[in-house]
Amino acid sequence: MKIGILGAGQLGRMLALAGYPLDFDFVFLDPATEACAAPLGEHIHAEYSDERALAEFCVSVDVATYEFENVPAHTAEFVASRIPLLPAAKALTAGQDRLSEKQMFDKLGVPVPRYMPVATREALDFAVKATGLPAVLKTRRMGYDGKGQAVLRKPEDLDAAWNRIGGQPLILEAFVPFEREISCISVRGKDGAMAFYNVVENVHRDGILRTATPRADDPMQREAEDYARRIAEHLDYVGVMAFEFFVAGGRLLANEIAPRVHNSGHWTIEGAICSQFENHLRAIAGLPLGSTALRAPCVMVNFIGDAPSNTELAAIPDLHIHHYGKTPKPLRKVGHATLLATSDARLQEQLTLLNMLVAKSES
Amino acid sequence: MKIGILGAGQLGRMLALAGYPLDFDFVFLDPATEACAAPLGEHIHAEYSDERALAEFCVSVDVATYEFENVPAHTAEFVASRIPLLPAAKALTAGQDRLSEKQMFDKLGVPVPRYMPVATREALDFAVKATGLPAVLKTRRMGYDGKGQAVLRKPEDLDAAWNRIGGQPLILEAFVPFEREISCISVRGKDGAMAFYNVVENVHRDGILRTATPRADDPMQREAEDYARRIAEHLDYVGVMAFEFFVAGGRLLANEIAPRVHNSGHWTIEGAICSQFENHLRAIAGLPLGSTALRAPCVMVNFIGDAPSNTELAAIPDLHIHHYGKTPKPLRKVGHATLLATSDARLQEQLTLLNMLVAKSES
C-alpha cells in the first residue's frame, strides 16, 4: 500500500519509519526544500496550492493523510475528491479556526475557558470585559508553538498586543491558572473502535513543548478519554488525534485538538506497545488497532535549537535518540529523546543526566 | 554521518530504519535489481567487482559495513584501502571458508564437531572414516540457509552427495546429535567494550531458521559469551557478530559465525533495550554501546515464502510486523513477526495463534 502524506517534516519521517515494516511505501508533498522526511520516500516538491502536483500525488498513492494541521482546506478538498483522505477534511478544518473549534467543544459539552471573538480594536475592549485579565489574545488561524499569541496582563497591554497581531480574525481566551497541561492521544479505526494512550503531562517553555511524561494512573484519564471520544465520534475521525487540556481546580478545560500524530505522543515509539505512528497508519489502512498500553515509566524530552552529541546521549541507559535530520536553528525542534526505566526513581536519575546535556546544547 | 552498506537486503533495510533516528544516512551497493533496502537510501546498482562503482561508494560515505557475509575479499580490500570498513576485512574472510573458520575455533580453544577437509572423491572416503556417519558434507564457501550441503547417513549416500556438490573445496563435519541449536549475538565497540544479548534458541526447518527465542537464564549463556569474546578479540572485531552453536550432551559445539547482524537477533528490535541494528551502527560509528538487556519474554517467527495478511497479524496482541518489501517466492524470507508478552504462558498463547497464520500462509 502506498501512503501519501501532506507535509514532509519530522512527523512524516516518523510515520515512514513506522510504516516500512508494515510494507507501506510513502509519497510526501511539501513545499519545503529541506523536508526531513524526503529521504524516506518520494518527495513531490510543490506548494499545497499546486493542482498539477496534487493530481500527481493523488494518482501515485492509495490513501492520503497529513502531518501538518494547516494544510489549506482547498488542498484537502482537492485530494479528498480523488482518493480517500483520512482523517477527513472536516477533521482538518475543525481545528484550523480556534473560534469554531471552541464552539464545537461547547456544543459537545466539553468545558472550555471563557472566550470571545475579536475582530476590531473596540471588540477587544469588549472581550476583555467578558474574560477578565489576564487573558490570551490569539490569531484564529495558523498559530502553533506559541506563535500568533499575546498575553494581556493589564489594560495597558491591549494596544501593544493589537499592534502586534491585530487586523486579522482573533480570539480572546481567559487565561487559565492551570495546575498542569495534559494531552490525550487517541486513535480511532475505520470501524469506529477507539483506543487511548495514557494521559501525558506536558511542560512548555516559550510556548514550545519541552517534556512529555505519560502518567500511569492519572485522575484525569477517564474524563479526557470521554471528551476525546465525543470529538472523534462527532467528526467521524479516522487516525490519531491529540487533544490538549488544562487541568485547573481539578477539572479539565479543553485547549485544542490536533488532527494528527503529536509531539506529546513521541514517547509511544518505545514506551507503548504500539506507537502513535503505527496506530495512525493501522487506522487509515483499515487494520486492527494496536495496544496503547504503557510498557514502562518513560519521559520524552525535546531537543530545541540544537541537540546534545550522540556520544553523550548514547551513554545514558535506555535512552532512545531521535534526530529529525534538520539543520540546527534557534527554537527549531531538531529531535527528541525518550527515556525508559524500570522504576520512577531510576527514571528521575536518568532524566537529571539528560536535562544537563540538553541545557548545555541549548546554551 | 553517511554509512555505506555492501548489500541492500532486509538486513540493510533494518539497519537503515534503526539508523535514521541517530541522524545517519545510507548508501547501499548491491547488484540485485529488487534490493529491498533501496527505498531507504541511495542505491548504487552494481556488481561487487565493479571498481568504478566501488570508488563512487567510497567517496560518498564516511564508514562502510556489510550485511552479506559473501562479499568478495577483493571488494572488502578495495573498500578498506580507501575508507574505514567495519567489521574489518579479516573478520569477513574468517567466516567465508568453513575450513579455516573451524581451524580458528580450534586454535582459540572453542570446541567444534569433528571435521575433515575434502578435495577429492577419495578424500571423502578417508574423511568419513575420521568423522563417522552420519556426517554433513558442505561446500567450504558460499553456503547459507542449508544450501551447498548434503547429509550422509549411510555409505551409499557418498556418491550422490559427491555428484551433487563435489568438484569444489568441501568440508565433512560429523553430524552432531544436538539437543538444541542456539546463537549468541554480541557487539563489540571500537574501544573493545563488549555486550551480549540473551542466548537465542533457534529452530530450523529445511535448513532455514523458523523461530528464534531468547532465553532468560540459559545455562549456556556464560560459555557462549566466553567463546564469542575469544573470536571477537582475536579478530579485533567491531560491530555485531552472530555465533551459532549446537548444544549436545550439555556442552557447546561451535557451528559458525556470521560477521553481521543476524536473523536470530531480529527479536532485539522490540525485545531488547537497544536492538542489534542500532548497536551495530553505534559500534561502527564509535558511539557507546546500548544495553542488550531483554525487555520481556519474546519470540521471533520468520515468514518464509509468503506472509500472513496484515489484518490477521495486527489482531494478535503485542505482535510486531516486519515485512521486507520482497516479492513472495518459495523458501524466500519475506518478513518476520516478533511477539512480546508479560509472561511465558501468555507468549505461548499468542504464538499458537501466530503459528496457525504462518502455517496457512505457507501452504
PDB file of C-alpha atoms in Angstrom, chain B residues 35-296:
ATOM      1  CA  ALA B  35      17.017  -4.643  -3.451  1.00  0.00           C
ATOM      2  CA  CYS B  36      14.606  -4.135  -0.598  1.00  0.00           C
ATOM      3  CA  ALA B  37      16.737  -1.599   1.293  1.00  0.00           C
ATOM      4  CA  ALA B  38      16.935   0.676  -1.762  1.00  0.00           C
ATOM      5  CA  PRO B  39      13.917   2.896  -0.885  1.00  0.00           C
ATOM      6  CA  LEU B  40      15.687   3.792   2.380  1.00  0.00           C
ATOM      7  CA  GLY B  41      18.812   5.344   0.920  1.00  0.00           C
ATOM      8  CA  GLU B  42      20.860   5.796  -2.201  1.00  0.00           C
ATOM      9  CA  HIS B  43      21.269   2.548  -4.138  1.00  0.00           C
ATOM     10  CA  ILE B  44      24.379   2.055  -6.250  1.00  0.00           C
ATOM     11  CA  HIS B  45      23.212  -0.733  -8.507  1.00  0.00           C
ATOM     12  CA  ALA B  46      26.437  -2.548  -9.450  1.00  0.00           C
ATOM     13  CA  GLU B  47      28.387  -5.773  -9.135  1.00  0.00           C
ATOM     14  CA  TYR B  48      30.706  -6.146  -6.121  1.00  0.00           C
ATOM     15  CA  SER B  49      33.589  -6.393  -8.590  1.00  0.00           C
ATOM     16  CA  ASP B  50      32.773  -3.071 -10.295  1.00  0.00           C
ATOM     17  CA  GLU B  51      35.652  -0.840  -9.182  1.00  0.00           C
ATOM     18  CA  ARG B  52      34.177   2.328 -10.603  1.00  0.00           C
ATOM     19  CA  ALA B  53      31.012   1.775  -8.597  1.00  0.00           C
ATOM     20  CA  LEU B  54      33.031   0.847  -5.501  1.00  0.00           C
ATOM     21  CA  ALA B  55      35.083   4.027  -5.835  1.00  0.00           C
ATOM     22  CA  GLU B  56      31.855   6.056  -6.071  1.00  0.00           C
ATOM     23  CA  PHE B  57      30.555   4.217  -2.989  1.00  0.00           C
ATOM     24  CA  CYS B  58      33.755   5.000  -1.069  1.00  0.00           C
ATOM     25  CA  VAL B  59      33.778   8.725  -1.787  1.00  0.00           C
ATOM     26  CA  SER B  60      30.152   9.112  -0.801  1.00  0.00           C
ATOM     27  CA  VAL B  61      30.282   7.604   2.723  1.00  0.00           C
ATOM     28  CA  ASP B  62      32.179   8.070   5.998  1.00  0.00           C
ATOM     29  CA  VAL B  63      32.309   4.436   7.054  1.00  0.00           C
ATOM     30  CA  ALA B  64      31.396   1.165   5.351  1.00  0.00           C
ATOM     31  CA  THR B  65      29.943  -2.083   6.630  1.00  0.00           C
ATOM     32  CA  TYR B  66      28.207  -5.096   5.088  1.00  0.00           C
ATOM     33  CA  GLU B  67      25.006  -7.026   5.614  1.00  0.00           C
ATOM     34  CA  PHE B  68      26.065 -10.001   3.488  1.00  0.00           C
ATOM     35  CA  GLU B  69      28.882 -12.328   4.513  1.00  0.00           C
ATOM     36  CA  ASN B  70      29.820 -13.394   0.997  1.00  0.00           C
ATOM     37  CA  VAL B  71      31.143 -10.008  -0.071  1.00  0.00           C
ATOM     38  CA  PRO B  72      34.228 -10.946  -2.155  1.00  0.00           C
ATOM     39  CA  ALA B  73      37.530 -10.480  -0.326  1.00  0.00           C
ATOM     40  CA  HIS B  74      38.802  -8.256  -3.136  1.00  0.00           C
ATOM     41  CA  THR B  75      35.795  -5.945  -2.718  1.00  0.00           C
ATOM     42  CA  ALA B  76      36.406  -5.687   1.021  1.00  0.00           C
ATOM     43  CA  GLU B  77      40.096  -4.896   0.476  1.00  0.00           C
ATOM     44  CA  PHE B  78      39.300  -2.293  -2.178  1.00  0.00           C
ATOM     45  CA  VAL B  79      36.916  -0.522   0.203  1.00  0.00           C
ATOM     46  CA  ALA B  80      39.150  -0.906   3.275  1.00  0.00           C
ATOM     47  CA  SER B  81      42.088   0.681   1.450  1.00  0.00           C
ATOM     48  CA  ARG B  82      40.022   3.857   0.978  1.00  0.00           C
ATOM     49  CA  ILE B  83      37.683   4.258   3.968  1.00  0.00           C
ATOM     50  CA  PRO B  84      37.108   2.541   7.329  1.00  0.00           C
ATOM     51  CA  LEU B  85      35.457  -0.852   6.782  1.00  0.00           C
ATOM     52  CA  LEU B  86      33.943  -2.350   9.932  1.00  0.00           C
ATOM     53  CA  PRO B  87      33.981  -5.174  10.850  1.00  0.00           C
ATOM     54  CA  ALA B  88      37.421  -5.352   9.210  1.00  0.00           C
ATOM     55  CA  ALA B  89      38.048  -7.456   6.086  1.00  0.00           C
ATOM     56  CA  LYS B  90      39.728 -10.201   8.127  1.00  0.00           C
ATOM     57  CA  ALA B  91      36.503 -10.712  10.114  1.00  0.00           C
ATOM     58  CA  LEU B  92      34.643 -11.082   6.842  1.00  0.00           C
ATOM     59  CA  THR B  93      37.056 -13.600   5.365  1.00  0.00           C
ATOM     60  CA  ALA B  94      37.383 -15.548   8.645  1.00  0.00           C
ATOM     61  CA  GLY B  95      33.868 -16.899   8.223  1.00  0.00           C
ATOM     62  CA  GLN B  96      33.860 -17.302   4.450  1.00  0.00           C
ATOM     63  CA  ASP B  97      35.801 -20.581   4.420  1.00  0.00           C
ATOM     64  CA  ARG B  98      34.307 -23.219   6.688  1.00  0.00           C
ATOM     65  CA  LEU B  99      37.650 -24.968   6.984  1.00  0.00           C
ATOM     66  CA  SER B 100      39.722 -22.005   8.124  1.00  0.00           C
ATOM     67  CA  GLU B 101      36.811 -20.945  10.366  1.00  0.00           C
ATOM     68  CA  LYS B 102      36.910 -24.338  12.116  1.00  0.00           C
ATOM     69  CA  GLN B 103      40.710 -24.120  12.388  1.00  0.00           C
ATOM     70  CA  MET B 104      40.367 -20.699  14.019  1.00  0.00           C
ATOM     71  CA  PHE B 105      37.853 -22.110  16.533  1.00  0.00           C
ATOM     72  CA  ASP B 106      40.268 -24.984  17.275  1.00  0.00           C
ATOM     73  CA  LYS B 107      43.199 -22.648  17.773  1.00  0.00           C
ATOM     74  CA  LEU B 108      41.239 -20.456  20.207  1.00  0.00           C
ATOM     75  CA  GLY B 109      40.015 -23.410  22.255  1.00  0.00           C
ATOM     76  CA  VAL B 110      36.414 -23.248  21.047  1.00  0.00           C
ATOM     77  CA  PRO B 111      35.076 -26.824  20.766  1.00  0.00           C
ATOM     78  CA  VAL B 112      33.958 -27.908  17.296  1.00  0.00           C
ATOM     79  CA  PRO B 113      32.446 -31.089  15.837  1.00  0.00           C
ATOM     80  CA  ARG B 114      34.999 -33.442  14.201  1.00  0.00           C
ATOM     81  CA  TYR B 115      35.765 -32.236  10.695  1.00  0.00           C
ATOM     82  CA  MET B 116      37.990 -33.050   7.706  1.00  0.00           C
ATOM     83  CA  PRO B 117      38.726 -31.148   4.513  1.00  0.00           C
ATOM     84  CA  VAL B 118      37.592 -32.947   1.355  1.00  0.00           C
ATOM     85  CA  ALA B 119      39.109 -32.148  -2.035  1.00  0.00           C
ATOM     86  CA  THR B 120      38.574 -35.394  -3.956  1.00  0.00           C
ATOM     87  CA  ARG B 121      36.185 -38.329  -4.055  1.00  0.00           C
ATOM     88  CA  GLU B 122      38.874 -40.491  -2.435  1.00  0.00           C
ATOM     89  CA  ALA B 123      39.390 -37.928   0.316  1.00  0.00           C
ATOM     90  CA  LEU B 124      35.688 -38.205   1.094  1.00  0.00           C
ATOM     91  CA  ASP B 125      36.057 -41.921   1.893  1.00  0.00           C
ATOM     92  CA  PHE B 126      39.003 -41.116   4.125  1.00  0.00           C
ATOM     93  CA  ALA B 127      37.148 -38.267   5.855  1.00  0.00           C
ATOM     94  CA  VAL B 128      34.131 -40.441   6.590  1.00  0.00           C
ATOM     95  CA  LYS B 129      36.450 -42.801   8.474  1.00  0.00           C
ATOM     96  CA  ALA B 130      37.519 -39.885  10.675  1.00  0.00           C
ATOM     97  CA  THR B 131      34.096 -38.374  11.351  1.00  0.00           C
ATOM     98  CA  GLY B 132      31.928 -41.456  11.227  1.00  0.00           C
ATOM     99  CA  LEU B 133      28.362 -41.430   9.917  1.00  0.00           C
ATOM    100  CA  PRO B 134      26.059 -39.645   9.876  1.00  0.00           C
ATOM    101  CA  ALA B 135      28.028 -36.601   8.695  1.00  0.00           C
ATOM    102  CA  VAL B 136      27.366 -33.435   6.715  1.00  0.00           C
ATOM    103  CA  LEU B 137      29.283 -32.632   3.557  1.00  0.00           C
ATOM    104  CA  LYS B 138      29.410 -28.888   2.936  1.00  0.00           C
ATOM    105  CA  THR B 139      30.975 -26.554   0.419  1.00  0.00           C
ATOM    106  CA  ARG B 140      33.743 -24.596   2.127  1.00  0.00           C
ATOM    107  CA  ARG B 141      32.394 -21.336   0.651  1.00  0.00           C
ATOM    108  CA  MET B 142      29.109 -19.571  -0.197  1.00  0.00           C
ATOM    109  CA  GLY B 143      26.762 -21.754   1.801  1.00  0.00           C
ATOM    110  CA  TYR B 144      23.767 -20.276   3.610  1.00  0.00           C
ATOM    111  CA  ASP B 145      20.244 -21.357   4.574  1.00  0.00           C
ATOM    112  CA  GLY B 146      21.211 -25.008   4.069  1.00  0.00           C
ATOM    113  CA  LYS B 147      22.417 -24.501   0.509  1.00  0.00           C
ATOM    114  CA  GLY B 148      25.565 -26.382  -0.611  1.00  0.00           C
ATOM    115  CA  GLN B 149      25.062 -29.141   1.977  1.00  0.00           C
ATOM    116  CA  ALA B 150      24.416 -32.877   1.818  1.00  0.00           C
ATOM    117  CA  VAL B 151      23.693 -35.186   4.738  1.00  0.00           C
ATOM    118  CA  LEU B 152      25.481 -38.571   4.598  1.00  0.00           C
ATOM    119  CA  ARG B 153      23.637 -41.232   6.574  1.00  0.00           C
ATOM    120  CA  LYS B 154      24.982 -44.448   5.056  1.00  0.00           C
ATOM    121  CA  PRO B 155      27.946 -45.367   2.808  1.00  0.00           C
ATOM    122  CA  GLU B 156      25.711 -45.428  -0.271  1.00  0.00           C
ATOM    123  CA  ASP B 157      24.987 -41.682   0.140  1.00  0.00           C
ATOM    124  CA  LEU B 158      28.577 -40.686  -0.659  1.00  0.00           C
ATOM    125  CA  ASP B 159      28.393 -40.943  -4.443  1.00  0.00           C
ATOM    126  CA  ALA B 160      25.155 -38.981  -4.700  1.00  0.00           C
ATOM    127  CA  ALA B 161      26.475 -36.273  -2.401  1.00  0.00           C
ATOM    128  CA  TRP B 162      29.741 -36.062  -4.338  1.00  0.00           C
ATOM    129  CA  ASN B 163      27.885 -35.868  -7.633  1.00  0.00           C
ATOM    130  CA  ARG B 164      25.741 -33.052  -6.300  1.00  0.00           C
ATOM    131  CA  ILE B 165      28.303 -30.743  -4.661  1.00  0.00           C
ATOM    132  CA  GLY B 166      31.725 -32.328  -5.406  1.00  0.00           C
ATOM    133  CA  GLY B 167      34.419 -30.751  -7.573  1.00  0.00           C
ATOM    134  CA  GLN B 168      34.913 -27.751  -5.318  1.00  0.00           C
ATOM    135  CA  PRO B 169      36.610 -27.438  -1.913  1.00  0.00           C
ATOM    136  CA  LEU B 170      34.458 -29.230   0.662  1.00  0.00           C
ATOM    137  CA  ILE B 171      34.486 -29.983   4.357  1.00  0.00           C
ATOM    138  CA  LEU B 172      32.994 -33.015   6.055  1.00  0.00           C
ATOM    139  CA  GLU B 173      31.618 -32.427   9.525  1.00  0.00           C
ATOM    140  CA  ALA B 174      30.469 -35.086  11.970  1.00  0.00           C
ATOM    141  CA  PHE B 175      26.719 -34.863  12.391  1.00  0.00           C
ATOM    142  CA  VAL B 176      26.017 -33.545  15.875  1.00  0.00           C
ATOM    143  CA  PRO B 177      23.063 -35.224  17.589  1.00  0.00           C
ATOM    144  CA  PHE B 178      22.216 -31.916  19.191  1.00  0.00           C
ATOM    145  CA  GLU B 179      19.580 -31.210  21.789  1.00  0.00           C
ATOM    146  CA  ARG B 180      19.290 -27.578  20.777  1.00  0.00           C
ATOM    147  CA  GLU B 181      20.681 -25.016  18.371  1.00  0.00           C
ATOM    148  CA  ILE B 182      21.499 -21.668  19.962  1.00  0.00           C
ATOM    149  CA  SER B 183      23.134 -18.457  18.894  1.00  0.00           C
ATOM    150  CA  CYS B 184      24.912 -15.726  20.763  1.00  0.00           C
ATOM    151  CA  ILE B 185      24.575 -12.227  19.308  1.00  0.00           C
ATOM    152  CA  SER B 186      27.359  -9.989  20.567  1.00  0.00           C
ATOM    153  CA  VAL B 187      28.511  -6.483  19.836  1.00  0.00           C
ATOM    154  CA  ARG B 188      31.983  -5.049  20.249  1.00  0.00           C
ATOM    155  CA  GLY B 189      32.823  -1.345  20.191  1.00  0.00           C
ATOM    156  CA  LYS B 190      35.880   0.399  18.786  1.00  0.00           C
ATOM    157  CA  ASP B 191      37.216   0.632  22.351  1.00  0.00           C
ATOM    158  CA  GLY B 192      36.958  -3.157  22.822  1.00  0.00           C
ATOM    159  CA  ALA B 193      33.899  -2.985  25.084  1.00  0.00           C
ATOM    160  CA  MET B 194      31.594  -5.955  24.510  1.00  0.00           C
ATOM    161  CA  ALA B 195      27.935  -6.654  25.200  1.00  0.00           C
ATOM    162  CA  PHE B 196      25.971  -9.869  24.689  1.00  0.00           C
ATOM    163  CA  TYR B 197      22.286 -10.430  24.074  1.00  0.00           C
ATOM    164  CA  ASN B 198      20.492 -13.283  25.769  1.00  0.00           C
ATOM    165  CA  VAL B 199      21.299 -16.608  24.161  1.00  0.00           C
ATOM    166  CA  VAL B 200      18.724 -17.422  21.487  1.00  0.00           C
ATOM    167  CA  GLU B 201      17.240 -20.845  20.894  1.00  0.00           C
ATOM    168  CA  ASN B 202      16.750 -21.427  17.178  1.00  0.00           C
ATOM    169  CA  VAL B 203      14.520 -23.842  15.296  1.00  0.00           C
ATOM    170  CA  HIS B 204      15.359 -24.584  11.654  1.00  0.00           C
ATOM    171  CA  ARG B 205      13.321 -26.445   9.038  1.00  0.00           C
ATOM    172  CA  ASP B 206      14.725 -27.323   5.607  1.00  0.00           C
ATOM    173  CA  GLY B 207      17.904 -25.570   6.715  1.00  0.00           C
ATOM    174  CA  ILE B 208      16.081 -22.261   7.176  1.00  0.00           C
ATOM    175  CA  LEU B 209      15.568 -20.506  10.501  1.00  0.00           C
ATOM    176  CA  ARG B 210      11.895 -20.593  11.531  1.00  0.00           C
ATOM    177  CA  THR B 211      11.754 -19.341  15.110  1.00  0.00           C
ATOM    178  CA  ALA B 212      14.216 -17.679  17.468  1.00  0.00           C
ATOM    179  CA  THR B 213      13.511 -17.419  21.188  1.00  0.00           C
ATOM    180  CA  PRO B 214      15.782 -15.504  23.574  1.00  0.00           C
ATOM    181  CA  ARG B 215      16.248 -17.362  26.873  1.00  0.00           C
ATOM    182  CA  ALA B 216      16.183 -15.531  30.185  1.00  0.00           C
ATOM    183  CA  ASP B 217      18.525 -17.828  32.120  1.00  0.00           C
ATOM    184  CA  ASP B 218      20.085 -20.176  29.633  1.00  0.00           C
ATOM    185  CA  PRO B 219      22.690 -22.476  31.252  1.00  0.00           C
ATOM    186  CA  MET B 220      24.885 -21.956  28.155  1.00  0.00           C
ATOM    187  CA  GLN B 221      24.927 -18.131  28.390  1.00  0.00           C
ATOM    188  CA  ARG B 222      28.347 -17.739  30.030  1.00  0.00           C
ATOM    189  CA  GLU B 223      30.088 -20.328  27.902  1.00  0.00           C
ATOM    190  CA  ALA B 224      28.681 -18.858  24.691  1.00  0.00           C
ATOM    191  CA  GLU B 225      29.792 -15.384  25.734  1.00  0.00           C
ATOM    192  CA  ASP B 226      33.267 -16.692  26.541  1.00  0.00           C
ATOM    193  CA  TYR B 227      33.678 -18.223  23.081  1.00  0.00           C
ATOM    194  CA  ALA B 228      32.217 -15.173  21.311  1.00  0.00           C
ATOM    195  CA  ARG B 229      34.637 -12.953  23.200  1.00  0.00           C
ATOM    196  CA  ARG B 230      37.631 -15.104  22.180  1.00  0.00           C
ATOM    197  CA  ILE B 231      36.715 -14.846  18.497  1.00  0.00           C
ATOM    198  CA  ALA B 232      35.829 -11.147  18.601  1.00  0.00           C
ATOM    199  CA  GLU B 233      39.062 -10.218  20.378  1.00  0.00           C
ATOM    200  CA  HIS B 234      41.123 -12.409  18.058  1.00  0.00           C
ATOM    201  CA  LEU B 235      39.613 -10.637  15.032  1.00  0.00           C
ATOM    202  CA  ASP B 236      39.698  -7.189  16.695  1.00  0.00           C
ATOM    203  CA  TYR B 237      36.056  -7.196  15.740  1.00  0.00           C
ATOM    204  CA  VAL B 238      33.914  -4.023  15.635  1.00  0.00           C
ATOM    205  CA  GLY B 239      30.141  -4.393  15.249  1.00  0.00           C
ATOM    206  CA  VAL B 240      27.573  -7.115  15.765  1.00  0.00           C
ATOM    207  CA  MET B 241      28.671 -10.737  15.400  1.00  0.00           C
ATOM    208  CA  ALA B 242      26.460 -13.816  15.471  1.00  0.00           C
ATOM    209  CA  PHE B 243      27.850 -17.103  16.731  1.00  0.00           C
ATOM    210  CA  GLU B 244      25.827 -20.294  16.151  1.00  0.00           C
ATOM    211  CA  PHE B 245      26.317 -23.324  18.378  1.00  0.00           C
ATOM    212  CA  PHE B 246      24.980 -26.831  18.813  1.00  0.00           C
ATOM    213  CA  VAL B 247      24.139 -27.879  22.355  1.00  0.00           C
ATOM    214  CA  ALA B 248      24.986 -31.588  22.635  1.00  0.00           C
ATOM    215  CA  GLY B 249      25.373 -33.537  25.870  1.00  0.00           C
ATOM    216  CA  GLY B 250      25.098 -30.276  27.791  1.00  0.00           C
ATOM    217  CA  ARG B 251      28.085 -28.674  26.077  1.00  0.00           C
ATOM    218  CA  LEU B 252      28.557 -26.245  23.231  1.00  0.00           C
ATOM    219  CA  LEU B 253      29.996 -27.117  19.845  1.00  0.00           C
ATOM    220  CA  ALA B 254      30.700 -24.211  17.521  1.00  0.00           C
ATOM    221  CA  ASN B 255      28.852 -24.251  14.224  1.00  0.00           C
ATOM    222  CA  GLU B 256      29.674 -20.944  12.532  1.00  0.00           C
ATOM    223  CA  ILE B 257      29.995 -17.215  12.927  1.00  0.00           C
ATOM    224  CA  ALA B 258      28.324 -14.538  10.821  1.00  0.00           C
ATOM    225  CA  PRO B 259      30.138 -11.186  10.762  1.00  0.00           C
ATOM    226  CA  ARG B 260      26.930  -9.167  10.697  1.00  0.00           C
ATOM    227  CA  VAL B 261      23.512  -8.616  12.198  1.00  0.00           C
ATOM    228  CA  HIS B 262      21.662 -11.907  12.139  1.00  0.00           C
ATOM    229  CA  ASN B 263      18.182 -13.335  11.662  1.00  0.00           C
ATOM    230  CA  SER B 264      18.305 -14.876  15.150  1.00  0.00           C
ATOM    231  CA  GLY B 265      18.693 -11.352  16.561  1.00  0.00           C
ATOM    232  CA  HIS B 266      15.661  -9.730  14.930  1.00  0.00           C
ATOM    233  CA  TRP B 267      13.668 -10.024  18.168  1.00  0.00           C
ATOM    234  CA  THR B 268      16.003  -7.391  19.649  1.00  0.00           C
ATOM    235  CA  ILE B 269      14.128  -4.618  17.746  1.00  0.00           C
ATOM    236  CA  GLU B 270      11.323  -4.762  20.307  1.00  0.00           C
ATOM    237  CA  GLY B 271      12.600  -7.347  22.793  1.00  0.00           C
ATOM    238  CA  ALA B 272      15.864  -5.709  23.885  1.00  0.00           C
ATOM    239  CA  ILE B 273      16.585  -2.228  25.150  1.00  0.00           C
ATOM    240  CA  CYS B 274      18.862  -1.474  22.192  1.00  0.00           C
ATOM    241  CA  SER B 275      18.448  -3.566  19.017  1.00  0.00           C
ATOM    242  CA  GLN B 276      21.237  -5.438  17.226  1.00  0.00           C
ATOM    243  CA  PHE B 277      20.765  -2.997  14.329  1.00  0.00           C
ATOM    244  CA  GLU B 278      21.243   0.117  16.450  1.00  0.00           C
ATOM    245  CA  ASN B 279      24.126  -1.477  18.350  1.00  0.00           C
ATOM    246  CA  HIS B 280      25.909  -2.402  15.108  1.00  0.00           C
ATOM    247  CA  LEU B 281      25.614   1.225  13.987  1.00  0.00           C
ATOM    248  CA  ARG B 282      26.677   2.540  17.398  1.00  0.00           C
ATOM    249  CA  ALA B 283      29.754   0.285  17.263  1.00  0.00           C
ATOM    250  CA  ILE B 284      30.931   1.252  13.777  1.00  0.00           C
ATOM    251  CA  ALA B 285      30.213   4.945  14.472  1.00  0.00           C
ATOM    252  CA  GLY B 286      32.316   4.814  17.642  1.00  0.00           C
ATOM    253  CA  LEU B 287      29.397   5.532  19.991  1.00  0.00           C
ATOM    254  CA  PRO B 288      28.872   3.924  23.421  1.00  0.00           C
ATOM    255  CA  LEU B 289      27.029   0.597  23.054  1.00  0.00           C
ATOM    256  CA  GLY B 290      23.402   0.306  24.097  1.00  0.00           C
ATOM    257  CA  SER B 291      22.040  -2.103  26.667  1.00  0.00           C
ATOM    258  CA  THR B 292      21.461  -5.638  25.400  1.00  0.00           C
ATOM    259  CA  ALA B 293      19.056  -6.459  28.246  1.00  0.00           C
ATOM    260  CA  LEU B 294      15.850  -8.347  27.466  1.00  0.00           C
ATOM    261  CA  ARG B 295      12.665  -6.272  27.951  1.00  0.00           C
ATOM    262  CA  ALA B 296      10.128  -9.100  28.165  1.00  0.00           C
TER     263      ALA B 296
END
